Amino acid sequence: MGVEVTFLILLIITSVVAIIADKFNFPYTVALVLVGLLIGYMHLINAPHLSKDLLYYVFLPPLIFQSAIHLKFEDLKRDFPVILTLVIPGVILSTLITAIVFIAIGKEFFADISLSVGLLFGAAVAATDPVAVISIFEKLGVPRRLRFLIDSESLLNDGTSIVIFTLVLEIIEKKLSSYNVAVIDFFFVVGAGLFIGYIIGVFADEIIKKVYDPMVVITITTVSAYFSFILADRLGVSGVISTVATGLVIGAKSFDKEVYPAIKLTTETFWNYVAFLANSLIFLLIGLSIDIDMLMNYWQWIVIAYIAMMVARYIVIFFTWGVFANTAYKFPVSWTVIMGWGGIRGALTMVLAMSLPDEFKFKELIVTMVFGVVLLSIIIQGITMPFLIKLFKLNISKEELLEYEEIKTKIKIIQNVIAYLSELKNKMLITQNTYEELIKEYRDKLNSLTEKLQTLNIDLNAYKTEESLKQKREILMREKEYLLELYRNGNISNKTYKKLADEIDAEIFELENMGI
């Protein structure tokens, strides 16, 4: 069977699974893994192995870039202390705790297993992949900030875990002399990756400013995503961090301010599809790559390793919650359960294990244990996440109120258009006939929607509080915009601006912690 036929079959499988999973309200990515397991066990198709090159140089750059361009720089800046705690000390702590348990397990098989070997396993399983739960978040609705914390942590901790894994392997292979040298190397690899990605992002932004064709913008962003990853990787620094930096720069500059809305929409649609395709194929290949017979030989130890990994995860999450509990960056304790359970492991974890050299004595043990914990993580956490979200009442979307919210949003949009038409008329930028024609059209739409809103027979008591909080958040955002304008015009000092901006941010955080 040729490569092109295999690829077509995989696409058909992902499409069918997506349709069936949606019909039965089952997590799509979990379904893909289960289908992949079944197909692999029955040897129905000869699919490509999920290799390091396939993940690193085909799937990973677009996935990272797509996530990065959608991260709001303002949100990242506001929550940066929390995210930084999760992705550096958090990943290091998780690696150490998991390593200690792995060593205890490993000694059942190998008497001479070392700390370095344990750290390899710990670093491999430290990277989280929340794709399976993000789709659940979108369906059920969770607080905006909760989703942002899980999404941004995952985006950045990939780079941290890869760097730690690589440095530990270099120590084992005696390419680095000590852990002290590894610490210095860690900050160099991350820092240099950030610098390279930033430069490529700025350069790409300058080109995008001068382009008015969405196909060209898509090409530029595609080249930027892959080039930043490959260049950094070839220079021996973090390709993941580099691509994150490139995506953040382009997202904050080009997509937020400079490109036309039509170009932005087309480009984002392209990247959303690429991310969907890449994630679908990755989860299907995860299932195809796992050897069930091999896992059965180690199942007791895999279960223990999985529990150890989850204990490490929750220690990190509760540690982070405790650090910020009495600060402006605090988040509800109920979120810690979802953040911990949402730390699903995925393809990157498996590929790191498979990237170990064949001559490495403990490769089979690490690969088997890693594959096992990834499988348990995806199935157990992916399937049970909706129940946890509902248990802690974090599903803020209310199906019966969606029509009400949709109509109110349409009314706001039309009112904005009517105000804009009046502004054009007052400035004599539109003829009287055109104005009257358009204003009649939009007023008719407004009257129709208003009548429809009044005929809705639903209980709005549950919505009133949420609507009030959303309105308060919008007002706070306007306060912040005006404060920034005062500062830029030189009406207030930098010290006053920062103090008042922090106060407004604290109020916004409070609202976001309540689910707004």
Short mmCIF file of C-alpha atoms in Angstrom, two decimals:
data_model
loop_
_atom_site.label_atom_id
_atom_site.label_comp_id
_atom_site.label_asym_id
_atom_site.label_seq_id
_atom_site.Cartn_x
_atom_site.Cartn_y
_atom_site.Cartn_z
CA MET A 1 0.00 0.00 0.00
CA GLY A 2 1.46 3.37 -1.07
CA VAL A 3 2.02 6.34 1.23
CA GLU A 4 -0.66 8.39 -0.54
CA VAL A 5 -3.27 5.62 -0.11
CA THR A 6 -2.36 5.18 3.58
CA PHE A 7 -2.67 8.95 4.15
CA LEU A 8 -6.07 9.00 2.45
CA ILE A 9 -7.27 6.08 4.60
CA LEU A 10 -6.10 7.87 7.77
CA LEU A 11 -8.02 10.99 6.73
CA ILE A 12 -11.16 8.95 6.11
CA ILE A 13 -10.81 7.27 9.51
CA THR A 14 -10.38 10.63 11.32
CA SER A 15 -13.46 12.03 9.56
CA VAL A 16 -15.64 9.03 10.41
CA VAL A 17 -14.43 8.99 14.02
CA ALA A 18 -15.09 12.74 14.34
CA ILE A 19 -18.69 12.34 13.11
CA ILE A 20 -19.44 9.35 15.35
CA ALA A 21 -17.75 10.87 18.43
CA ASP A 22 -19.74 14.09 18.01
CA LYS A 23 -23.00 12.15 17.61
CA PHE A 24 -22.45 10.26 20.87
CA ASN A 25 -20.86 13.26 22.65
CA PHE A 26 -17.63 11.31 23.23
CA PRO A 27 -14.19 13.02 23.38
CA TYR A 28 -12.93 12.96 19.80
CA THR A 29 -9.21 12.57 20.54
CA VAL A 30 -9.85 9.71 22.97
CA ALA A 31 -11.95 7.98 20.31
CA LEU A 32 -9.09 8.33 17.81
CA VAL A 33 -6.63 6.67 20.19
CA LEU A 34 -9.02 3.78 20.84
CA VAL A 35 -9.65 3.30 17.11
CA GLY A 36 -5.89 3.46 16.49
CA LEU A 37 -5.33 0.79 19.15
CA LEU A 38 -7.89 -1.48 17.53
CA ILE A 39 -6.50 -1.00 14.00
CA GLY A 40 -2.94 -1.49 15.22
CA TYR A 41 -3.81 -4.62 17.17
CA MET A 42 -5.55 -6.13 14.14
CA HIS A 43 -2.77 -4.96 11.75
CA LEU A 44 -5.33 -3.60 9.29
CA ILE A 45 -3.11 -0.92 7.74
CA ASN A 46 0.61 -0.29 7.56
CA ALA A 47 0.64 3.26 8.94
CA PRO A 48 3.82 5.32 9.46
CA HIS A 49 5.42 5.16 12.92
CA LEU A 50 5.16 8.24 15.10
CA SER A 51 8.87 9.04 14.81
CA LYS A 52 10.80 11.98 16.20
CA ASP A 53 11.35 13.48 12.74
CA LEU A 54 7.66 13.15 11.86
CA LEU A 55 6.55 14.88 15.06
CA TYR A 56 9.33 17.49 15.25
CA TYR A 57 9.53 18.58 11.63
CA VAL A 58 5.98 17.93 10.36
CA PHE A 59 3.43 18.11 13.18
CA LEU A 60 4.95 20.13 16.02
CA PRO A 61 5.77 23.51 14.34
CA PRO A 62 2.24 24.18 13.03
CA LEU A 63 0.61 22.99 16.27
CA ILE A 64 2.78 25.27 18.39
CA PHE A 65 2.44 28.20 16.00
CA GLN A 66 -1.36 27.90 15.80
CA SER A 67 -1.66 27.92 19.59
CA ALA A 68 0.79 30.81 19.97
CA ILE A 69 -0.91 33.19 17.50
CA HIS A 70 -4.18 32.79 19.41
CA LEU A 71 -2.66 33.57 22.80
CA LYS A 72 -3.42 37.14 23.78
CA PHE A 73 -0.20 38.86 24.77
CA GLU A 74 -2.07 40.93 27.35
CA ASP A 75 -3.42 37.75 28.98
CA LEU A 76 0.03 36.17 28.91
CA LYS A 77 1.57 39.23 30.52
CA ARG A 78 -1.10 39.40 33.22
CA ASP A 79 -0.76 35.73 34.17
CA PHE A 80 2.95 35.42 33.44
CA PRO A 81 4.06 34.71 37.07
CA VAL A 82 1.61 31.79 37.35
CA ILE A 83 2.54 30.36 33.94
CA LEU A 84 6.27 30.77 34.59
CA THR A 85 5.91 28.89 37.89
CA LEU A 86 4.15 26.02 36.13
CA VAL A 87 6.55 25.71 33.19
CA ILE A 88 9.97 26.01 34.88
CA PRO A 89 9.99 25.12 38.62
CA GLY A 90 6.78 23.16 38.05
CA VAL A 91 8.23 20.97 35.29
CA ILE A 92 11.50 20.51 37.22
CA LEU A 93 9.63 19.48 40.40
CA SER A 94 7.38 17.13 38.43
CA THR A 95 10.43 15.57 36.77
CA LEU A 96 12.17 14.97 40.12
CA ILE A 97 9.13 13.45 41.88
CA THR A 98 8.31 11.14 38.97
CA ALA A 99 11.98 10.16 38.63
CA ILE A 100 12.21 9.02 42.25
CA VAL A 101 9.21 6.70 41.86
CA PHE A 102 10.45 5.43 38.50
CA ILE A 103 13.81 4.51 40.06
CA ALA A 104 12.02 2.53 42.77
CA ILE A 105 10.03 0.68 40.08
CA GLY A 106 13.03 0.24 37.79
CA LYS A 107 15.09 -1.48 40.45
CA GLU A 108 12.66 -4.39 40.24
CA PHE A 109 14.16 -5.03 36.80
CA PHE A 110 17.62 -3.43 36.88
CA ALA A 111 19.70 -3.14 40.03
CA ASP A 112 21.91 -0.41 38.58
CA ILE A 113 19.26 2.08 37.47
CA SER A 114 20.50 5.64 38.17
CA LEU A 115 19.09 9.07 38.95
CA SER A 116 19.83 10.21 35.39
CA VAL A 117 17.73 7.39 33.94
CA GLY A 118 14.88 8.29 36.30
CA LEU A 119 15.14 11.93 35.24
CA LEU A 120 14.84 10.90 31.59
CA PHE A 121 11.51 9.24 32.33
CA GLY A 122 10.40 12.16 34.53
CA ALA A 123 11.24 14.75 31.85
CA ALA A 124 9.48 12.73 29.15
CA VAL A 125 6.19 12.58 31.07
CA ALA A 126 6.40 16.18 32.32
CA ALA A 127 5.09 17.65 29.05
CA THR A 128 1.29 18.01 28.94
CA ASP A 129 -0.96 17.92 25.89
CA PRO A 130 -4.42 19.32 26.70
CA VAL A 131 -5.89 18.94 23.18
CA ALA A 132 -8.25 16.24 24.41
CA VAL A 133 -9.64 18.44 27.19
CA ILE A 134 -9.65 21.77 25.32
CA SER A 135 -12.29 20.40 22.95
CA ILE A 136 -14.32 19.36 26.02
CA PHE A 137 -13.87 22.86 27.47
CA GLU A 138 -15.28 24.36 24.27
CA LYS A 139 -18.38 22.16 24.41
CA LEU A 140 -19.14 22.53 28.11
CA GLY A 141 -17.82 26.01 28.64
CA VAL A 142 -15.29 26.70 31.39
CA PRO A 143 -13.97 29.94 32.84
CA ARG A 144 -11.91 31.75 30.22
CA ARG A 145 -8.88 32.15 32.48
CA LEU A 146 -8.88 28.45 33.46
CA ARG A 147 -8.67 27.40 29.83
CA PHE A 148 -5.98 30.00 29.19
CA LEU A 149 -3.81 28.73 32.07
CA ILE A 150 -4.01 25.10 30.90
CA ASP A 151 -3.46 26.00 27.24
CA SER A 152 -0.53 28.37 27.76
CA GLU A 153 1.16 26.09 30.31
CA SER A 154 1.06 23.21 27.85
CA LEU A 155 2.41 25.36 25.03
CA LEU A 156 5.45 26.40 27.06
CA ASN A 157 6.16 23.31 29.16
CA ASP A 158 6.82 21.30 25.99
CA GLY A 159 9.96 23.34 25.48
CA THR A 160 11.05 22.99 29.11
CA SER A 161 10.62 19.21 29.18
CA ILE A 162 12.43 18.74 25.85
CA VAL A 163 15.38 20.81 27.07
CA ILE A 164 15.58 18.91 30.39
CA PHE A 165 15.31 15.56 28.61
CA THR A 166 18.04 16.50 26.12
CA LEU A 167 20.41 17.83 28.78
CA VAL A 168 20.01 14.74 31.01
CA LEU A 169 20.68 12.49 28.01
CA GLU A 170 23.82 14.50 27.20
CA ILE A 171 25.02 14.02 30.79
CA ILE A 172 24.47 10.26 30.50
CA GLU A 173 26.36 10.24 27.19
CA LYS A 174 29.08 12.38 28.86
CA LYS A 175 28.57 15.29 26.45
CA LEU A 176 28.02 17.50 29.51
CA SER A 177 30.27 17.25 32.54
CA SER A 178 27.79 17.95 35.36
CA TYR A 179 24.33 19.14 36.34
CA ASN A 180 25.77 22.58 37.12
CA VAL A 181 26.78 22.93 33.49
CA ALA A 182 23.34 21.61 32.48
CA VAL A 183 21.59 24.39 34.44
CA ILE A 184 23.62 27.05 32.59
CA ASP A 185 22.96 25.28 29.30
CA PHE A 186 19.23 25.18 30.09
CA PHE A 187 18.91 28.96 30.32
CA PHE A 188 21.07 29.43 27.22
CA VAL A 189 18.98 27.00 25.15
CA VAL A 190 15.69 28.62 26.24
CA GLY A 191 16.98 32.21 25.99
CA ALA A 192 18.56 31.71 22.57
CA GLY A 193 15.37 30.02 21.33
CA LEU A 194 13.32 33.02 22.46
CA PHE A 195 15.72 35.44 20.75
CA ILE A 196 15.71 33.57 17.42
CA GLY A 197 11.92 33.25 17.44
CA TYR A 198 11.47 36.92 18.28
CA ILE A 199 13.74 38.07 15.44
CA ILE A 200 11.97 35.83 12.90
CA GLY A 201 8.57 37.02 14.18
CA VAL A 202 9.52 40.70 13.83
CA PHE A 203 10.95 40.11 10.34
CA ALA A 204 7.80 38.21 9.25
CA ASP A 205 5.60 40.96 10.69
CA GLU A 206 7.39 43.60 8.61
CA ILE A 207 6.66 41.59 5.46
CA ILE A 208 3.03 40.88 6.41
CA LYS A 209 2.42 44.64 6.85
CA LYS A 210 3.09 45.13 3.14
CA VAL A 211 1.02 42.18 1.88
CA TYR A 212 -2.67 42.29 0.92
CA ASP A 213 -3.14 38.75 -0.39
CA PRO A 214 -4.29 36.16 2.20
CA MET A 215 -2.57 33.34 0.30
CA VAL A 216 0.76 35.15 0.60
CA VAL A 217 0.17 35.82 4.31
CA ILE A 218 -0.57 32.12 4.84
CA THR A 219 2.67 31.25 3.04
CA ILE A 220 4.70 33.72 5.13
CA THR A 221 3.26 32.40 8.40
CA THR A 222 3.87 28.79 7.31
CA VAL A 223 7.50 29.55 6.45
CA SER A 224 7.91 31.42 9.76
CA ALA A 225 6.50 28.53 11.82
CA TYR A 226 8.78 25.91 10.26
CA PHE A 227 11.84 28.11 9.78
CA SER A 228 11.91 29.30 13.41
CA PHE A 229 11.67 25.70 14.63
CA ILE A 230 14.21 24.19 12.23
CA LEU A 231 16.76 27.01 12.52
CA ALA A 232 16.73 26.95 16.33
CA ASP A 233 16.89 23.16 16.39
CA ARG A 234 19.83 23.12 13.98
CA LEU A 235 21.65 25.66 16.13
CA GLY A 236 21.21 23.42 19.16
CA VAL A 237 18.65 25.57 21.00
CA SER A 238 14.92 25.11 21.66
CA GLY A 239 12.87 24.89 18.47
CA VAL A 240 9.65 24.77 20.49
CA ILE A 241 10.43 27.99 22.39
CA SER A 242 11.55 29.65 19.15
CA THR A 243 8.28 28.85 17.36
CA VAL A 244 6.29 29.98 20.40
CA ALA A 245 8.08 33.33 20.31
CA THR A 246 7.49 33.71 16.56
CA GLY A 247 3.80 32.92 16.93
CA LEU A 248 3.37 35.33 19.86
CA VAL A 249 5.02 38.18 17.96
CA ILE A 250 2.97 37.64 14.79
CA GLY A 251 -0.22 37.15 16.79
CA ALA A 252 0.33 40.29 18.87
CA LYS A 253 1.50 42.52 16.02
CA SER A 254 0.16 41.36 12.65
CA PHE A 255 -3.04 39.56 13.63
CA ASP A 256 -4.14 41.97 16.35
CA LYS A 257 -3.47 45.27 14.60
CA GLU A 258 -2.07 45.26 11.11
CA VAL A 259 -3.75 42.80 8.71
CA TYR A 260 -7.19 43.31 7.18
CA PRO A 261 -10.00 41.39 8.92
CA ALA A 262 -10.63 39.27 5.79
CA ILE A 263 -6.95 38.28 5.63
CA LYS A 264 -6.90 37.52 9.35
CA LEU A 265 -10.03 35.36 9.06
CA THR A 266 -8.66 33.41 6.09
CA THR A 267 -5.26 32.88 7.72
CA GLU A 268 -6.70 31.80 11.08
CA THR A 269 -9.12 29.43 9.35
CA PHE A 270 -6.16 27.84 7.56
CA TRP A 271 -4.20 27.40 10.80
CA ASN A 272 -7.22 26.04 12.66
CA TYR A 273 -7.64 23.39 9.98
CA VAL A 274 -3.93 22.52 10.00
CA ALA A 275 -4.06 22.13 13.80
CA PHE A 276 -7.17 19.96 13.57
CA LEU A 277 -5.57 17.76 10.90
CA ALA A 278 -2.25 17.44 12.76
CA ASN A 279 -3.91 16.64 16.09
CA SER A 280 -6.23 14.09 14.47
CA LEU A 281 -3.37 12.24 12.80
CA ILE A 282 -1.19 12.40 15.93
CA PHE A 283 -3.82 10.84 18.21
CA LEU A 284 -4.62 8.19 15.63
CA LEU A 285 -0.91 7.38 15.25
CA ILE A 286 -0.54 7.22 19.04
CA GLY A 287 -3.05 4.38 19.07
CA LEU A 288 -1.36 2.69 16.11
CA SER A 289 2.08 2.96 17.75
CA ILE A 290 1.19 1.28 21.05
CA ASP A 291 1.92 -2.43 21.39
CA ILE A 292 -0.75 -3.79 23.74
CA ASP A 293 1.06 -7.11 24.31
CA MET A 294 4.20 -5.29 25.43
CA LEU A 295 2.19 -3.14 27.86
CA MET A 296 0.52 -6.16 29.42
CA ASN A 297 3.90 -7.47 30.59
CA TYR A 298 4.49 -4.33 32.65
CA TRP A 299 0.92 -3.32 33.51
CA GLN A 300 1.39 -3.28 37.31
CA TRP A 301 4.40 -0.96 37.06
CA ILE A 302 2.69 1.23 34.47
CA VAL A 303 -0.23 1.79 36.84
CA ILE A 304 2.18 2.72 39.65
CA ALA A 305 4.10 5.07 37.32
CA TYR A 306 0.84 6.68 36.20
CA ILE A 307 -0.21 7.27 39.80
CA ALA A 308 3.23 8.73 40.56
CA MET A 309 2.97 11.02 37.54
CA MET A 310 -0.45 12.27 38.68
CA VAL A 311 0.72 12.76 42.27
CA ALA A 312 3.64 14.83 40.93
CA ARG A 313 1.23 16.81 38.76
CA TYR A 314 -1.04 17.67 41.68
CA ILE A 315 1.89 18.60 43.93
CA VAL A 316 2.99 21.10 41.26
CA ILE A 317 -0.53 22.49 40.82
CA PHE A 318 -1.22 22.82 44.57
CA PHE A 319 2.25 24.35 45.06
CA THR A 320 1.45 26.96 42.40
CA TRP A 321 -1.98 27.62 43.93
CA GLY A 322 -0.38 28.08 47.36
CA VAL A 323 2.27 30.49 46.06
CA PHE A 324 -0.35 32.83 44.58
CA ALA A 325 -3.25 32.22 47.00
CA ASN A 326 -2.84 35.59 48.72
CA THR A 327 -1.85 37.63 45.67
CA ALA A 328 -3.61 39.31 42.77
CA TYR A 329 -2.83 36.20 40.67
CA LYS A 330 -4.88 33.82 42.84
CA PHE A 331 -7.31 31.33 41.33
CA PRO A 332 -10.05 29.19 42.96
CA VAL A 333 -8.94 25.99 44.67
CA SER A 334 -11.55 24.07 42.64
CA TRP A 335 -9.52 24.92 39.53
CA THR A 336 -6.57 22.92 40.87
CA VAL A 337 -8.53 19.69 40.37
CA ILE A 338 -9.29 20.50 36.73
CA MET A 339 -5.77 21.82 36.03
CA GLY A 340 -4.23 18.66 37.47
CA TRP A 341 -6.62 16.32 35.67
CA GLY A 342 -6.27 18.32 32.47
CA GLY A 343 -2.54 17.60 32.29
CA ILE A 344 -2.97 14.78 29.77
CA ARG A 345 0.18 13.34 28.20
CA GLY A 346 0.40 12.92 24.45
CA ALA A 347 2.58 12.38 21.39
CA LEU A 348 5.56 14.47 22.51
CA THR A 349 5.98 12.29 25.59
CA MET A 350 6.07 9.15 23.46
CA VAL A 351 8.43 10.60 20.87
CA LEU A 352 10.93 11.74 23.52
CA ALA A 353 11.08 8.16 24.80
CA MET A 354 11.44 6.74 21.29
CA SER A 355 14.23 9.22 20.50
CA LEU A 356 16.55 7.46 22.94
CA PRO A 357 19.46 5.74 21.14
CA ASP A 358 18.93 2.03 20.45
CA GLU A 359 22.07 1.12 22.38
CA PHE A 360 20.72 2.79 25.53
CA LYS A 361 20.32 0.00 28.08
CA PHE A 362 17.02 1.16 29.57
CA LYS A 363 15.29 2.24 26.36
CA GLU A 364 12.74 -0.61 26.27
CA LEU A 365 11.78 -0.04 29.90
CA ILE A 366 11.34 3.72 29.46
CA VAL A 367 9.46 3.38 26.16
CA THR A 368 7.07 0.79 27.60
CA MET A 369 6.38 2.78 30.75
CA VAL A 370 5.92 6.02 28.80
CA PHE A 371 3.54 4.44 26.28
CA GLY A 372 1.55 2.95 29.14
CA VAL A 373 1.12 6.18 31.11
CA VAL A 374 0.21 8.10 27.95
CA LEU A 375 -2.50 5.57 27.13
CA LEU A 376 -3.92 5.65 30.65
CA SER A 377 -3.73 9.43 30.73
CA ILE A 378 -5.63 9.91 27.48
CA ILE A 379 -8.33 7.35 28.21
CA ILE A 380 -8.91 7.89 31.95
CA GLN A 381 -8.58 11.68 32.08
CA GLY A 382 -10.09 12.32 28.67
CA ILE A 383 -13.26 10.33 29.39
CA THR A 384 -13.81 11.54 32.96
CA MET A 385 -13.06 15.25 32.42
CA PRO A 386 -16.69 16.22 31.57
CA PHE A 387 -17.90 14.67 34.83
CA LEU A 388 -15.31 16.58 36.86
CA ILE A 389 -16.19 19.88 35.21
CA LYS A 390 -19.87 19.36 35.98
CA LEU A 391 -19.11 18.10 39.50
CA PHE A 392 -17.31 21.35 40.35
CA LYS A 393 -19.95 23.38 38.46
CA LEU A 394 -17.44 24.95 36.11
CA ASN A 395 -19.53 24.44 32.98
CA ILE A 396 -20.69 28.02 32.61
CA SER A 397 -22.46 27.65 29.25
CA LYS A 398 -26.21 27.14 29.58
CA GLU A 399 -27.74 25.59 26.48
CA GLU A 400 -31.22 26.96 27.12
CA LEU A 401 -29.83 30.52 27.31
CA LEU A 402 -27.71 30.40 24.17
CA GLU A 403 -30.49 31.70 21.92
CA TYR A 404 -31.08 34.62 24.30
CA GLU A 405 -27.36 35.44 24.33
CA GLU A 406 -27.13 35.12 20.53
CA ILE A 407 -30.03 37.52 19.93
CA LYS A 408 -28.65 40.07 22.40
CA THR A 409 -25.26 39.91 20.69
CA LYS A 410 -26.87 40.51 17.27
CA ILE A 411 -28.74 43.49 18.72
CA LYS A 412 -25.48 44.97 20.04
CA ILE A 413 -23.81 44.52 16.64
CA ILE A 414 -26.69 46.19 14.78
CA GLN A 415 -26.81 49.07 17.28
CA ASN A 416 -23.10 49.58 16.68
CA VAL A 417 -23.67 49.63 12.89
CA ILE A 418 -26.51 52.16 13.23
CA ALA A 419 -24.27 54.41 15.34
CA TYR A 420 -21.51 54.07 12.71
CA LEU A 421 -23.92 55.00 9.87
CA SER A 422 -25.00 58.11 11.82
CA GLU A 423 -21.35 59.05 12.25
CA LEU A 424 -20.74 58.69 8.49
CA LYS A 425 -23.78 60.86 7.75
CA ASN A 426 -22.73 63.60 10.19
CA LYS A 427 -19.26 63.70 8.60
CA MET A 428 -20.90 63.77 5.13
CA LEU A 429 -19.04 60.60 4.12
CA ILE A 430 -22.22 58.95 2.84
CA THR A 431 -25.08 60.24 0.68
CA GLN A 432 -28.53 60.85 2.18
CA ASN A 433 -30.17 58.22 -0.06
CA THR A 434 -27.62 55.54 0.84
CA TYR A 435 -27.90 56.43 4.52
CA GLU A 436 -31.71 56.18 4.50
CA GLU A 437 -31.63 52.89 2.62
CA LEU A 438 -29.13 51.27 4.97
CA ILE A 439 -30.57 52.73 8.17
CA LYS A 440 -34.04 51.39 7.27
CA GLU A 441 -32.59 47.93 6.60
CA TYR A 442 -30.77 47.77 9.93
CA ARG A 443 -33.63 49.28 11.94
CA ASP A 444 -35.97 46.64 10.50
CA LYS A 445 -33.50 43.96 11.61
CA LEU A 446 -33.28 45.57 15.05
CA ASN A 447 -37.06 45.68 15.47
CA SER A 448 -37.37 42.06 14.38
CA LEU A 449 -34.74 40.89 16.86
CA THR A 450 -36.23 42.97 19.67
CA GLU A 451 -39.64 41.39 19.10
CA LYS A 452 -38.09 37.93 19.01
CA LEU A 453 -36.23 38.63 22.28
CA GLN A 454 -39.47 39.61 24.01
CA THR A 455 -41.24 36.42 22.89
CA LEU A 456 -38.59 34.07 24.31
CA ASN A 457 -40.11 32.02 27.10
CA ILE A 458 -37.13 31.21 29.33
CA ASP A 459 -36.14 31.80 32.93
CA LEU A 460 -33.60 34.60 32.88
CA ASN A 461 -32.85 34.59 36.59
CA ALA A 462 -29.84 32.30 36.08
CA TYR A 463 -28.54 34.60 33.37
CA LYS A 464 -28.92 37.95 35.13
CA THR A 465 -25.90 37.53 37.40
CA GLU A 466 -23.69 36.31 34.56
CA GLU A 467 -24.83 39.15 32.30
CA SER A 468 -24.13 41.69 35.02
CA LEU A 469 -20.62 40.31 35.57
CA LYS A 470 -19.88 40.36 31.83
CA GLN A 471 -20.99 43.98 31.67
CA LYS A 472 -18.76 44.81 34.61
CA ARG A 473 -15.81 43.14 32.88
CA GLU A 474 -16.45 45.17 29.72
CA ILE A 475 -16.51 48.38 31.78
CA LEU A 476 -13.24 47.44 33.50
CA MET A 477 -11.62 46.82 30.10
CA ARG A 478 -12.75 50.29 29.02
CA GLU A 479 -11.30 51.74 32.22
CA LYS A 480 -7.98 50.11 31.39
CA GLU A 481 -8.04 51.43 27.81
CA TYR A 482 -8.70 54.98 29.04
CA LEU A 483 -5.98 54.69 31.69
CA LEU A 484 -3.51 53.63 28.97
CA GLU A 485 -4.59 56.58 26.84
CA LEU A 486 -3.95 58.97 29.75
CA TYR A 487 -0.48 57.50 30.21
CA ARG A 488 0.40 57.65 26.52
CA ASN A 489 -0.72 61.30 26.36
CA GLY A 490 1.58 62.12 29.27
CA ASN A 491 -1.23 63.02 31.68
CA ILE A 492 -0.11 60.58 34.39
CA SER A 493 3.22 59.16 35.55
CA ASN A 494 4.44 55.64 34.87
CA LYS A 495 4.20 54.82 38.59
CA THR A 496 0.54 55.91 38.78
CA TYR A 497 -0.29 54.04 35.58
CA LYS A 498 1.20 50.78 36.84
CA LYS A 499 -0.47 51.05 40.24
CA LEU A 500 -3.94 51.70 38.82
CA ALA A 501 -3.50 49.13 36.01
CA ASP A 502 -2.63 46.49 38.63
CA GLU A 503 -5.76 47.38 40.60
CA ILE A 504 -7.97 47.04 37.49
CA ASP A 505 -6.25 43.74 36.58
CA ALA A 506 -6.99 42.41 40.07
CA GLU A 507 -10.70 43.18 39.58
CA ILE A 508 -10.67 41.53 36.14
CA PHE A 509 -8.98 38.44 37.63
CA GLU A 510 -11.76 38.22 40.23
CA LEU A 511 -14.38 38.19 37.49
CA GLU A 512 -12.48 35.65 35.40
CA ASN A 513 -12.14 33.40 38.45
CA MET A 514 -15.95 33.48 38.66
CA GLY A 515 -16.17 32.21 35.10
CA ILE A 516 -16.47 35.41 33.08
#
